[in-house]
Amino acid sequence: MIVTLTANPSLDRTVALPGPLERGEVQRAVSVRQESGGKGVNVSRALVTSGLETLAVLPGAESDPVLAGLRDEGVPFASLAIHEALRTNVALTEPGGVTTKINEPGPVLAEDAQEALISLLLERSRGASWVVLAGSLPPGVPADFYATVTRRLRNADAGAGVPKIAVDSSGAPLAAAVAGDAIGAASGKPDLLKPNAEELAELAAAAGFSSASTAEELEADPYAAAAAAAAVVRSGVGAVLATLGSKGAVLVTADGAWLATHPPVTAVSTVGAGDSSLAGYLLAASQGAAPADCLRQAVAHGAAAASLPGSTVPAVHQTTPDAVTITALRKD
């Protein structure tokens, strides 16, 4: 069982344009898609399509369109009832996959609701193999929320072992997750981190990595990306799965570093491709695959997602892991 927590879920609307986005002009859409979203929700959606047991934990009223969408897709979930409507995010996609996103902040989650959401997660994650903490945080939630949740999960008396914890976020919540928390820095750090190139560059700088690199430089140089990820691993994170866009992904653990690349695909929408990559990794990990093969499935999932419209998630039979090339790298 893989449990996901999405503190700031959304209704994702994807508007496909017939040509490049023209600012200040009227353009007609080719198509519009709508799916329940948020990073953790997307991971659960992708796992369900491949037949893996999962549960999405999130706030939301029973009548909210996000929860209704999960019911329609057959995605199991446990929700914390709130009165406010969940946010709607809009993505504008151009031919070739260029995507412009407009994300709403989401409803304020008060301190008592935060505690109730954590309690719900602790209750429903007993016996889980992985817990995924993913996405942005809604207004009112402190940046160290994921570090606090990680510590609470590890200190809980679940009676069935402590799940591994993956974090996929950005900005201050991601930085705080890597730093741990004030009560116990080590206990607040994740087993797996999934940054993109921009996030990896920020994390490596915060971890004291001497060779400052931009996102573009990391995408262009997998050895630099592996070295940056290794700096984050040395700070106490278990492993880093860094997605590098069309350049593939790098996985770094304490025992090794690997690059995975996929032949070019015709990109339709990049919305949710990173979430699908994380789902692919977890799918392989749940089957006992070696780290390099977890990376292989991650890249296969991400490539398949990019070739699908909107935030559509691929099933494992729609992915092509045999097309992925794995290269062992030096970490530094």
mmCIF file of C-alpha atoms in Angstrom:
data_model
loop_
_atom_site.group_PDB
_atom_site.id
_atom_site.type_symbol
_atom_site.label_atom_id
_atom_site.label_comp_id
_atom_site.label_asym_id
_atom_site.label_seq_id
_atom_site.Cartn_x
_atom_site.Cartn_y
_atom_site.Cartn_z
ATOM 1 C CA MET A 1 0.000 0.000 0.000
ATOM 2 C CA ILE A 2 1.255 3.450 -0.958
ATOM 3 C CA VAL A 3 -0.423 6.378 0.794
ATOM 4 C CA THR A 4 -0.208 9.890 -0.614
ATOM 5 C CA LEU A 5 -0.834 13.171 1.191
ATOM 6 C CA THR A 6 -1.915 16.191 -0.834
ATOM 7 C CA ALA A 7 -2.452 19.143 1.486
ATOM 8 C CA ASN A 8 -3.354 21.491 -1.377
ATOM 9 C CA PRO A 9 -5.306 19.441 -3.950
ATOM 10 C CA SER A 10 -6.816 21.004 -7.036
ATOM 11 C CA LEU A 11 -9.186 20.629 -9.920
ATOM 12 C CA ASP A 12 -6.848 20.744 -12.912
ATOM 13 C CA ARG A 13 -8.209 22.213 -16.139
ATOM 14 C CA THR A 14 -5.983 21.845 -19.202
ATOM 15 C CA VAL A 15 -6.744 24.055 -22.201
ATOM 16 C CA ALA A 16 -5.088 22.963 -25.450
ATOM 17 C CA LEU A 17 -4.326 25.797 -27.879
ATOM 18 C CA PRO A 18 -4.001 25.369 -31.668
ATOM 19 C CA GLY A 19 -0.843 27.485 -31.764
ATOM 20 C CA PRO A 20 1.512 29.500 -29.553
ATOM 21 C CA LEU A 21 0.003 31.443 -26.673
ATOM 22 C CA GLU A 22 -0.577 35.069 -27.732
ATOM 23 C CA ARG A 23 -0.706 37.449 -24.794
ATOM 24 C CA GLY A 24 -3.544 39.970 -24.937
ATOM 25 C CA GLU A 25 -5.307 38.196 -27.799
ATOM 26 C CA VAL A 26 -8.469 36.084 -28.051
ATOM 27 C CA GLN A 27 -7.698 32.440 -28.847
ATOM 28 C CA ARG A 28 -10.011 29.477 -29.260
ATOM 29 C CA ALA A 29 -9.204 26.229 -27.510
ATOM 30 C CA VAL A 30 -8.831 22.966 -29.361
ATOM 31 C CA SER A 31 -9.927 20.974 -26.324
ATOM 32 C CA VAL A 32 -10.408 21.252 -22.571
ATOM 33 C CA ARG A 33 -9.797 18.489 -20.040
ATOM 34 C CA GLN A 34 -10.538 18.420 -16.332
ATOM 35 C CA GLU A 35 -9.062 16.050 -13.746
ATOM 36 C CA SER A 36 -8.630 15.856 -10.006
ATOM 37 C CA GLY A 37 -5.082 16.886 -9.271
ATOM 38 C CA GLY A 38 -2.326 17.905 -6.928
ATOM 39 C CA LYS A 39 0.960 16.018 -6.894
ATOM 40 C CA GLY A 40 -0.010 13.331 -4.396
ATOM 41 C CA VAL A 41 -3.392 12.840 -6.044
ATOM 42 C CA ASN A 42 -1.671 12.387 -9.406
ATOM 43 C CA VAL A 43 0.668 9.779 -7.951
ATOM 44 C CA SER A 44 -2.301 7.826 -6.569
ATOM 45 C CA ARG A 45 -4.122 8.130 -9.897
ATOM 46 C CA ALA A 46 -1.096 6.727 -11.720
ATOM 47 C CA LEU A 47 -0.736 3.851 -9.246
ATOM 48 C CA VAL A 48 -4.424 2.942 -9.557
ATOM 49 C CA THR A 49 -4.164 2.740 -13.355
ATOM 50 C CA SER A 50 -1.394 0.153 -12.912
ATOM 51 C CA GLY A 51 -3.286 -1.920 -10.350
ATOM 52 C CA LEU A 52 -1.256 -0.966 -7.278
ATOM 53 C CA GLU A 53 -3.012 -0.473 -3.946
ATOM 54 C CA THR A 54 -2.993 3.171 -2.900
ATOM 55 C CA LEU A 55 -4.897 5.683 -0.807
ATOM 56 C CA ALA A 56 -5.003 9.440 -1.357
ATOM 57 C CA VAL A 57 -5.325 11.537 1.821
ATOM 58 C CA LEU A 58 -6.487 15.113 1.289
ATOM 59 C CA PRO A 59 -8.775 17.846 2.605
ATOM 60 C CA GLY A 60 -12.071 18.560 0.874
ATOM 61 C CA ALA A 61 -15.840 18.588 1.268
ATOM 62 C CA GLU A 62 -17.696 15.458 0.190
ATOM 63 C CA SER A 63 -19.383 17.408 -2.611
ATOM 64 C CA ASP A 64 -16.183 19.038 -3.879
ATOM 65 C CA PRO A 65 -15.494 18.391 -7.598
ATOM 66 C CA VAL A 66 -11.985 17.132 -6.742
ATOM 67 C CA LEU A 67 -13.389 14.340 -4.577
ATOM 68 C CA ALA A 68 -16.123 13.645 -7.114
ATOM 69 C CA GLY A 69 -13.451 13.198 -9.769
ATOM 70 C CA LEU A 70 -11.571 10.706 -7.612
ATOM 71 C CA ARG A 71 -14.758 8.703 -7.152
ATOM 72 C CA ASP A 72 -15.343 8.700 -10.901
ATOM 73 C CA GLU A 73 -11.791 7.430 -11.523
ATOM 74 C CA GLY A 74 -12.012 4.775 -8.813
ATOM 75 C CA VAL A 75 -9.180 6.274 -6.765
ATOM 76 C CA PRO A 76 -9.519 5.345 -3.067
ATOM 77 C CA PHE A 77 -9.253 8.353 -0.775
ATOM 78 C CA ALA A 78 -9.686 9.521 2.803
ATOM 79 C CA SER A 79 -10.709 13.154 3.143
ATOM 80 C CA LEU A 80 -10.756 15.696 5.943
ATOM 81 C CA ALA A 81 -13.991 17.654 5.659
ATOM 82 C CA ILE A 82 -13.501 21.399 5.200
ATOM 83 C CA HIS A 83 -16.033 24.091 4.319
ATOM 84 C CA GLU A 84 -14.091 25.951 1.637
ATOM 85 C CA ALA A 85 -13.951 24.881 -2.000
ATOM 86 C CA LEU A 86 -10.649 23.451 -3.218
ATOM 87 C CA ARG A 87 -8.660 25.419 -5.772
ATOM 88 C CA THR A 88 -8.774 25.226 -9.557
ATOM 89 C CA ASN A 89 -5.533 25.272 -11.559
ATOM 90 C CA VAL A 90 -5.404 26.082 -15.263
ATOM 91 C CA ALA A 91 -2.748 24.847 -17.695
ATOM 92 C CA LEU A 92 -2.445 26.218 -21.234
ATOM 93 C CA THR A 93 -0.678 23.810 -23.577
ATOM 94 C CA GLU A 94 0.753 24.733 -26.960
ATOM 95 C CA PRO A 95 1.653 22.358 -29.811
ATOM 96 C CA GLY A 96 4.936 20.703 -28.911
ATOM 97 C CA GLY A 97 4.089 20.488 -25.235
ATOM 98 C CA VAL A 98 4.998 24.007 -24.058
ATOM 99 C CA THR A 99 2.844 24.520 -20.960
ATOM 100 C CA THR A 100 1.856 27.649 -19.049
ATOM 101 C CA LYS A 101 0.311 27.043 -15.620
ATOM 102 C CA ILE A 102 -1.794 29.331 -13.458
ATOM 103 C CA ASN A 103 -2.173 27.893 -9.952
ATOM 104 C CA GLU A 104 -4.547 29.258 -7.335
ATOM 105 C CA PRO A 105 -3.319 29.435 -3.705
ATOM 106 C CA GLY A 106 -6.041 27.170 -2.290
ATOM 107 C CA PRO A 107 -8.172 27.601 0.849
ATOM 108 C CA VAL A 108 -6.578 28.490 4.182
ATOM 109 C CA LEU A 109 -5.925 25.416 6.333
ATOM 110 C CA ALA A 110 -6.100 26.463 9.979
ATOM 111 C CA GLU A 111 -3.908 24.950 12.678
ATOM 112 C CA ASP A 112 -6.608 22.624 13.993
ATOM 113 C CA ALA A 113 -7.313 21.381 10.460
ATOM 114 C CA GLN A 114 -3.604 20.773 9.919
ATOM 115 C CA GLU A 115 -3.461 18.621 13.044
ATOM 116 C CA ALA A 116 -6.599 16.739 11.983
ATOM 117 C CA LEU A 117 -5.096 16.088 8.549
ATOM 118 C CA ILE A 118 -1.887 14.738 10.092
ATOM 119 C CA SER A 119 -3.911 12.517 12.436
ATOM 120 C CA LEU A 120 -5.906 11.180 9.494
ATOM 121 C CA LEU A 121 -2.680 10.397 7.634
ATOM 122 C CA LEU A 122 -1.153 8.643 10.641
ATOM 123 C CA GLU A 123 -4.280 6.529 11.042
ATOM 124 C CA ARG A 124 -4.606 5.550 7.391
ATOM 125 C CA SER A 125 -0.898 4.913 6.742
ATOM 126 C CA ARG A 126 -0.546 2.067 9.245
ATOM 127 C CA GLY A 127 1.005 -0.840 7.390
ATOM 128 C CA ALA A 128 1.859 1.240 4.298
ATOM 129 C CA SER A 129 5.141 0.593 2.502
ATOM 130 C CA TRP A 130 5.505 4.215 1.346
ATOM 131 C CA VAL A 131 3.963 7.550 2.264
ATOM 132 C CA VAL A 132 4.260 10.301 -0.354
ATOM 133 C CA LEU A 133 4.102 13.916 0.818
ATOM 134 C CA ALA A 134 3.617 15.963 -2.301
ATOM 135 C CA GLY A 135 2.718 19.333 -3.707
ATOM 136 C CA SER A 136 2.528 22.903 -2.494
ATOM 137 C CA LEU A 137 1.163 23.869 0.905
ATOM 138 C CA PRO A 138 -2.057 25.872 1.262
ATOM 139 C CA PRO A 139 -2.171 29.250 3.010
ATOM 140 C CA GLY A 140 -1.799 29.003 6.767
ATOM 141 C CA VAL A 141 0.461 25.946 6.719
ATOM 142 C CA PRO A 142 4.092 26.443 7.866
ATOM 143 C CA ALA A 143 6.948 25.621 5.512
ATOM 144 C CA ASP A 144 8.232 22.839 7.788
ATOM 145 C CA PHE A 145 4.936 20.921 7.556
ATOM 146 C CA TYR A 146 6.408 18.000 5.591
ATOM 147 C CA ALA A 147 9.372 17.715 7.976
ATOM 148 C CA THR A 148 6.944 17.651 10.894
ATOM 149 C CA VAL A 149 4.769 15.019 9.210
ATOM 150 C CA THR A 150 7.851 12.909 8.467
ATOM 151 C CA ARG A 151 8.916 13.000 12.118
ATOM 152 C CA ARG A 152 5.388 12.204 13.297
ATOM 153 C CA LEU A 153 5.178 9.222 10.941
ATOM 154 C CA ARG A 154 8.487 7.836 12.171
ATOM 155 C CA ASN A 155 7.578 8.311 15.821
ATOM 156 C CA ALA A 156 4.072 6.870 15.528
ATOM 157 C CA ASP A 157 3.374 3.491 17.088
ATOM 158 C CA ALA A 158 1.896 1.982 13.928
ATOM 159 C CA GLY A 159 2.520 -1.625 14.960
ATOM 160 C CA ALA A 160 3.347 -2.624 11.397
ATOM 161 C CA GLY A 161 6.682 -0.967 10.703
ATOM 162 C CA VAL A 162 7.552 2.560 9.647
ATOM 163 C CA PRO A 163 6.815 3.382 5.998
ATOM 164 C CA LYS A 164 9.422 4.904 3.758
ATOM 165 C CA ILE A 165 8.725 8.555 3.028
ATOM 166 C CA ALA A 166 9.007 10.370 -0.306
ATOM 167 C CA VAL A 167 8.718 14.138 -0.688
ATOM 168 C CA ASP A 168 7.941 16.000 -3.914
ATOM 169 C CA SER A 169 7.482 19.722 -3.400
ATOM 170 C CA SER A 170 9.208 23.010 -4.194
ATOM 171 C CA GLY A 171 10.414 26.239 -2.649
ATOM 172 C CA ALA A 172 10.407 26.641 1.126
ATOM 173 C CA PRO A 173 8.500 23.397 1.913
ATOM 174 C CA LEU A 174 11.056 21.374 -0.049
ATOM 175 C CA ALA A 175 14.005 23.152 1.554
ATOM 176 C CA ALA A 176 12.523 22.583 5.011
ATOM 177 C CA ALA A 177 11.956 18.894 4.266
ATOM 178 C CA VAL A 178 15.637 18.505 3.443
ATOM 179 C CA ALA A 179 16.689 20.476 6.514
ATOM 180 C CA GLY A 180 14.580 18.319 8.823
ATOM 181 C CA ASP A 181 12.841 20.054 11.733
ATOM 182 C CA ALA A 182 13.763 21.749 14.960
ATOM 183 C CA ILE A 183 12.831 18.765 17.128
ATOM 184 C CA GLY A 184 14.765 16.160 15.202
ATOM 185 C CA ALA A 185 16.552 17.034 11.962
ATOM 186 C CA ALA A 186 17.465 13.459 11.063
ATOM 187 C CA SER A 187 14.010 12.068 11.778
ATOM 188 C CA GLY A 188 12.430 14.790 9.645
ATOM 189 C CA LYS A 189 14.361 13.971 6.461
ATOM 190 C CA PRO A 190 12.813 11.872 3.677
ATOM 191 C CA ASP A 191 13.939 8.522 2.297
ATOM 192 C CA LEU A 192 13.369 9.776 -1.243
ATOM 193 C CA LEU A 193 13.314 13.256 -2.706
ATOM 194 C CA LYS A 194 12.053 14.015 -6.228
ATOM 195 C CA PRO A 195 13.184 17.469 -7.366
ATOM 196 C CA ASN A 196 13.323 18.796 -10.910
ATOM 197 C CA ALA A 197 16.493 20.487 -12.180
ATOM 198 C CA GLU A 198 15.584 23.926 -10.831
ATOM 199 C CA GLU A 199 14.747 22.547 -7.399
ATOM 200 C CA LEU A 200 17.891 20.418 -7.371
ATOM 201 C CA ALA A 201 20.058 23.458 -8.060
ATOM 202 C CA GLU A 202 18.500 25.278 -5.085
ATOM 203 C CA LEU A 203 18.825 22.271 -2.777
ATOM 204 C CA ALA A 204 22.445 21.605 -3.722
ATOM 205 C CA ALA A 205 23.356 25.231 -2.990
ATOM 206 C CA ALA A 206 21.633 25.015 0.393
ATOM 207 C CA ALA A 207 23.513 21.777 1.130
ATOM 208 C CA GLY A 208 26.830 23.554 0.569
ATOM 209 C CA PHE A 209 27.588 22.125 -2.893
ATOM 210 C CA SER A 210 30.580 24.151 -4.060
ATOM 211 C CA SER A 211 29.870 24.020 -7.807
ATOM 212 C CA ALA A 212 26.840 26.294 -8.208
ATOM 213 C CA SER A 213 24.837 25.284 -11.287
ATOM 214 C CA THR A 214 21.682 26.526 -12.965
ATOM 215 C CA ALA A 215 18.791 24.264 -13.894
ATOM 216 C CA GLU A 216 19.811 24.484 -17.548
ATOM 217 C CA GLU A 217 23.368 23.405 -16.709
ATOM 218 C CA LEU A 218 22.152 20.454 -14.651
ATOM 219 C CA GLU A 219 19.841 19.287 -17.430
ATOM 220 C CA ALA A 220 22.688 19.521 -19.927
ATOM 221 C CA ASP A 221 25.259 17.755 -17.740
ATOM 222 C CA PRO A 222 24.085 14.599 -15.938
ATOM 223 C CA TYR A 223 27.405 14.320 -14.103
ATOM 224 C CA ALA A 224 26.839 17.773 -12.606
ATOM 225 C CA ALA A 225 23.290 16.754 -11.725
ATOM 226 C CA ALA A 226 24.547 13.593 -10.037
ATOM 227 C CA ALA A 227 27.145 15.557 -8.065
ATOM 228 C CA ALA A 228 24.496 18.052 -6.949
ATOM 229 C CA ALA A 229 22.155 15.233 -5.922
ATOM 230 C CA ALA A 230 25.016 13.534 -4.051
ATOM 231 C CA ALA A 231 25.475 16.699 -1.980
ATOM 232 C CA VAL A 232 21.806 16.459 -0.958
ATOM 233 C CA VAL A 233 22.200 12.764 -0.106
ATOM 234 C CA ARG A 234 25.213 13.570 2.064
ATOM 235 C CA SER A 235 23.005 15.969 4.031
ATOM 236 C CA GLY A 236 20.968 12.986 5.241
ATOM 237 C CA VAL A 237 18.341 12.358 2.558
ATOM 238 C CA GLY A 238 18.085 8.676 1.609
ATOM 239 C CA ALA A 239 17.981 9.071 -2.175
ATOM 240 C CA VAL A 240 17.392 11.756 -4.800
ATOM 241 C CA LEU A 241 15.425 11.110 -7.984
ATOM 242 C CA ALA A 242 16.052 14.241 -10.060
ATOM 243 C CA THR A 243 13.972 14.609 -13.211
ATOM 244 C CA LEU A 244 15.739 16.523 -15.979
ATOM 245 C CA GLY A 245 12.927 17.111 -18.464
ATOM 246 C CA SER A 246 13.557 15.643 -21.898
ATOM 247 C CA LYS A 247 17.110 14.739 -20.771
ATOM 248 C CA GLY A 248 15.799 11.926 -18.549
ATOM 249 C CA ALA A 249 16.482 11.583 -14.849
ATOM 250 C CA VAL A 250 19.288 10.928 -12.380
ATOM 251 C CA LEU A 251 19.040 8.730 -9.295
ATOM 252 C CA VAL A 252 21.614 9.073 -6.518
ATOM 253 C CA THR A 253 21.804 6.959 -3.353
ATOM 254 C CA ALA A 254 24.564 6.377 -0.850
ATOM 255 C CA ASP A 255 25.637 3.384 -2.952
ATOM 256 C CA GLY A 256 25.622 4.732 -6.492
ATOM 257 C CA ALA A 257 24.390 7.111 -9.175
ATOM 258 C CA TRP A 258 22.639 6.402 -12.472
ATOM 259 C CA LEU A 259 21.347 8.316 -15.479
ATOM 260 C CA ALA A 260 18.280 7.130 -17.398
ATOM 261 C CA THR A 261 17.304 8.445 -20.819
ATOM 262 C CA HIS A 262 14.344 7.683 -23.072
ATOM 263 C CA PRO A 263 14.153 8.180 -26.846
ATOM 264 C CA PRO A 264 12.395 11.455 -27.732
ATOM 265 C CA VAL A 265 8.598 11.411 -27.587
ATOM 266 C CA THR A 266 6.083 13.780 -29.129
ATOM 267 C CA ALA A 267 5.215 15.960 -26.158
ATOM 268 C CA VAL A 268 1.529 16.825 -25.771
ATOM 269 C CA SER A 269 1.410 18.063 -22.170
ATOM 270 C CA THR A 270 4.034 18.048 -19.443
ATOM 271 C CA VAL A 271 1.430 18.526 -16.684
ATOM 272 C CA GLY A 272 1.878 15.723 -14.158
ATOM 273 C CA ALA A 273 4.822 14.100 -15.935
ATOM 274 C CA GLY A 274 7.013 14.430 -12.840
ATOM 275 C CA ASP A 275 4.255 12.948 -10.683
ATOM 276 C CA SER A 276 4.031 9.992 -13.055
ATOM 277 C CA SER A 277 7.800 9.564 -12.822
ATOM 278 C CA LEU A 278 7.545 9.276 -9.059
ATOM 279 C CA ALA A 279 4.674 6.799 -9.427
ATOM 280 C CA GLY A 280 6.767 4.695 -11.803
ATOM 281 C CA TYR A 281 9.651 4.643 -9.339
ATOM 282 C CA LEU A 282 7.360 3.570 -6.490
ATOM 283 C CA LEU A 283 5.673 0.960 -8.658
ATOM 284 C CA ALA A 284 9.031 -0.683 -9.373
ATOM 285 C CA ALA A 285 10.235 -0.269 -5.786
ATOM 286 C CA SER A 286 7.095 -1.974 -4.474
ATOM 287 C CA GLN A 287 7.979 -4.962 -6.630
ATOM 288 C CA GLY A 288 11.475 -5.200 -5.157
ATOM 289 C CA ALA A 289 13.327 -3.770 -8.159
ATOM 290 C CA ALA A 290 16.926 -2.604 -7.857
ATOM 291 C CA PRO A 291 17.492 1.179 -7.741
ATOM 292 C CA ALA A 292 18.548 1.401 -11.406
ATOM 293 C CA ASP A 293 15.400 -0.431 -12.482
ATOM 294 C CA CYS A 294 13.255 1.843 -10.312
ATOM 295 C CA LEU A 295 14.856 4.729 -12.188
ATOM 296 C CA ARG A 296 14.158 2.971 -15.492
ATOM 297 C CA GLN A 297 10.442 2.733 -14.746
ATOM 298 C CA ALA A 298 10.363 6.319 -13.479
ATOM 299 C CA VAL A 299 11.664 7.652 -16.785
ATOM 300 C CA ALA A 300 9.388 5.356 -18.782
ATOM 301 C CA HIS A 301 6.385 6.651 -16.837
ATOM 302 C CA GLY A 302 7.421 10.287 -17.245
ATOM 303 C CA ALA A 303 7.919 9.933 -21.000
ATOM 304 C CA ALA A 304 4.547 8.237 -21.406
ATOM 305 C CA ALA A 305 2.818 10.968 -19.385
ATOM 306 C CA ALA A 306 4.336 13.738 -21.516
ATOM 307 C CA SER A 307 2.862 12.124 -24.632
ATOM 308 C CA LEU A 308 -0.681 12.149 -23.198
ATOM 309 C CA PRO A 309 -3.117 15.100 -23.059
ATOM 310 C CA GLY A 310 -3.804 17.188 -19.966
ATOM 311 C CA SER A 311 -2.763 15.576 -16.707
ATOM 312 C CA THR A 312 -3.606 12.095 -17.976
ATOM 313 C CA VAL A 313 -1.527 9.473 -16.172
ATOM 314 C CA PRO A 314 -0.241 6.364 -17.978
ATOM 315 C CA ALA A 315 -0.800 2.771 -16.956
ATOM 316 C CA VAL A 316 2.280 0.598 -16.784
ATOM 317 C CA HIS A 317 1.330 -1.175 -20.040
ATOM 318 C CA GLN A 318 1.514 2.225 -21.806
ATOM 319 C CA THR A 319 5.146 2.718 -20.790
ATOM 320 C CA THR A 320 8.264 1.462 -22.561
ATOM 321 C CA PRO A 321 10.929 0.699 -19.935
ATOM 322 C CA ASP A 322 12.843 -1.460 -22.413
ATOM 323 C CA ALA A 323 13.518 1.704 -24.427
ATOM 324 C CA VAL A 324 15.225 3.384 -21.464
ATOM 325 C CA THR A 325 19.020 3.449 -21.387
ATOM 326 C CA ILE A 326 20.688 3.276 -17.964
ATOM 327 C CA THR A 327 24.223 4.632 -17.443
ATOM 328 C CA ALA A 328 26.155 4.349 -14.187
ATOM 329 C CA LEU A 329 27.649 7.674 -13.093
ATOM 330 C CA ARG A 330 30.202 8.853 -10.627
ATOM 331 C CA LYS A 331 28.603 11.001 -7.928
ATOM 332 C CA ASP A 332 31.480 13.447 -7.682
#
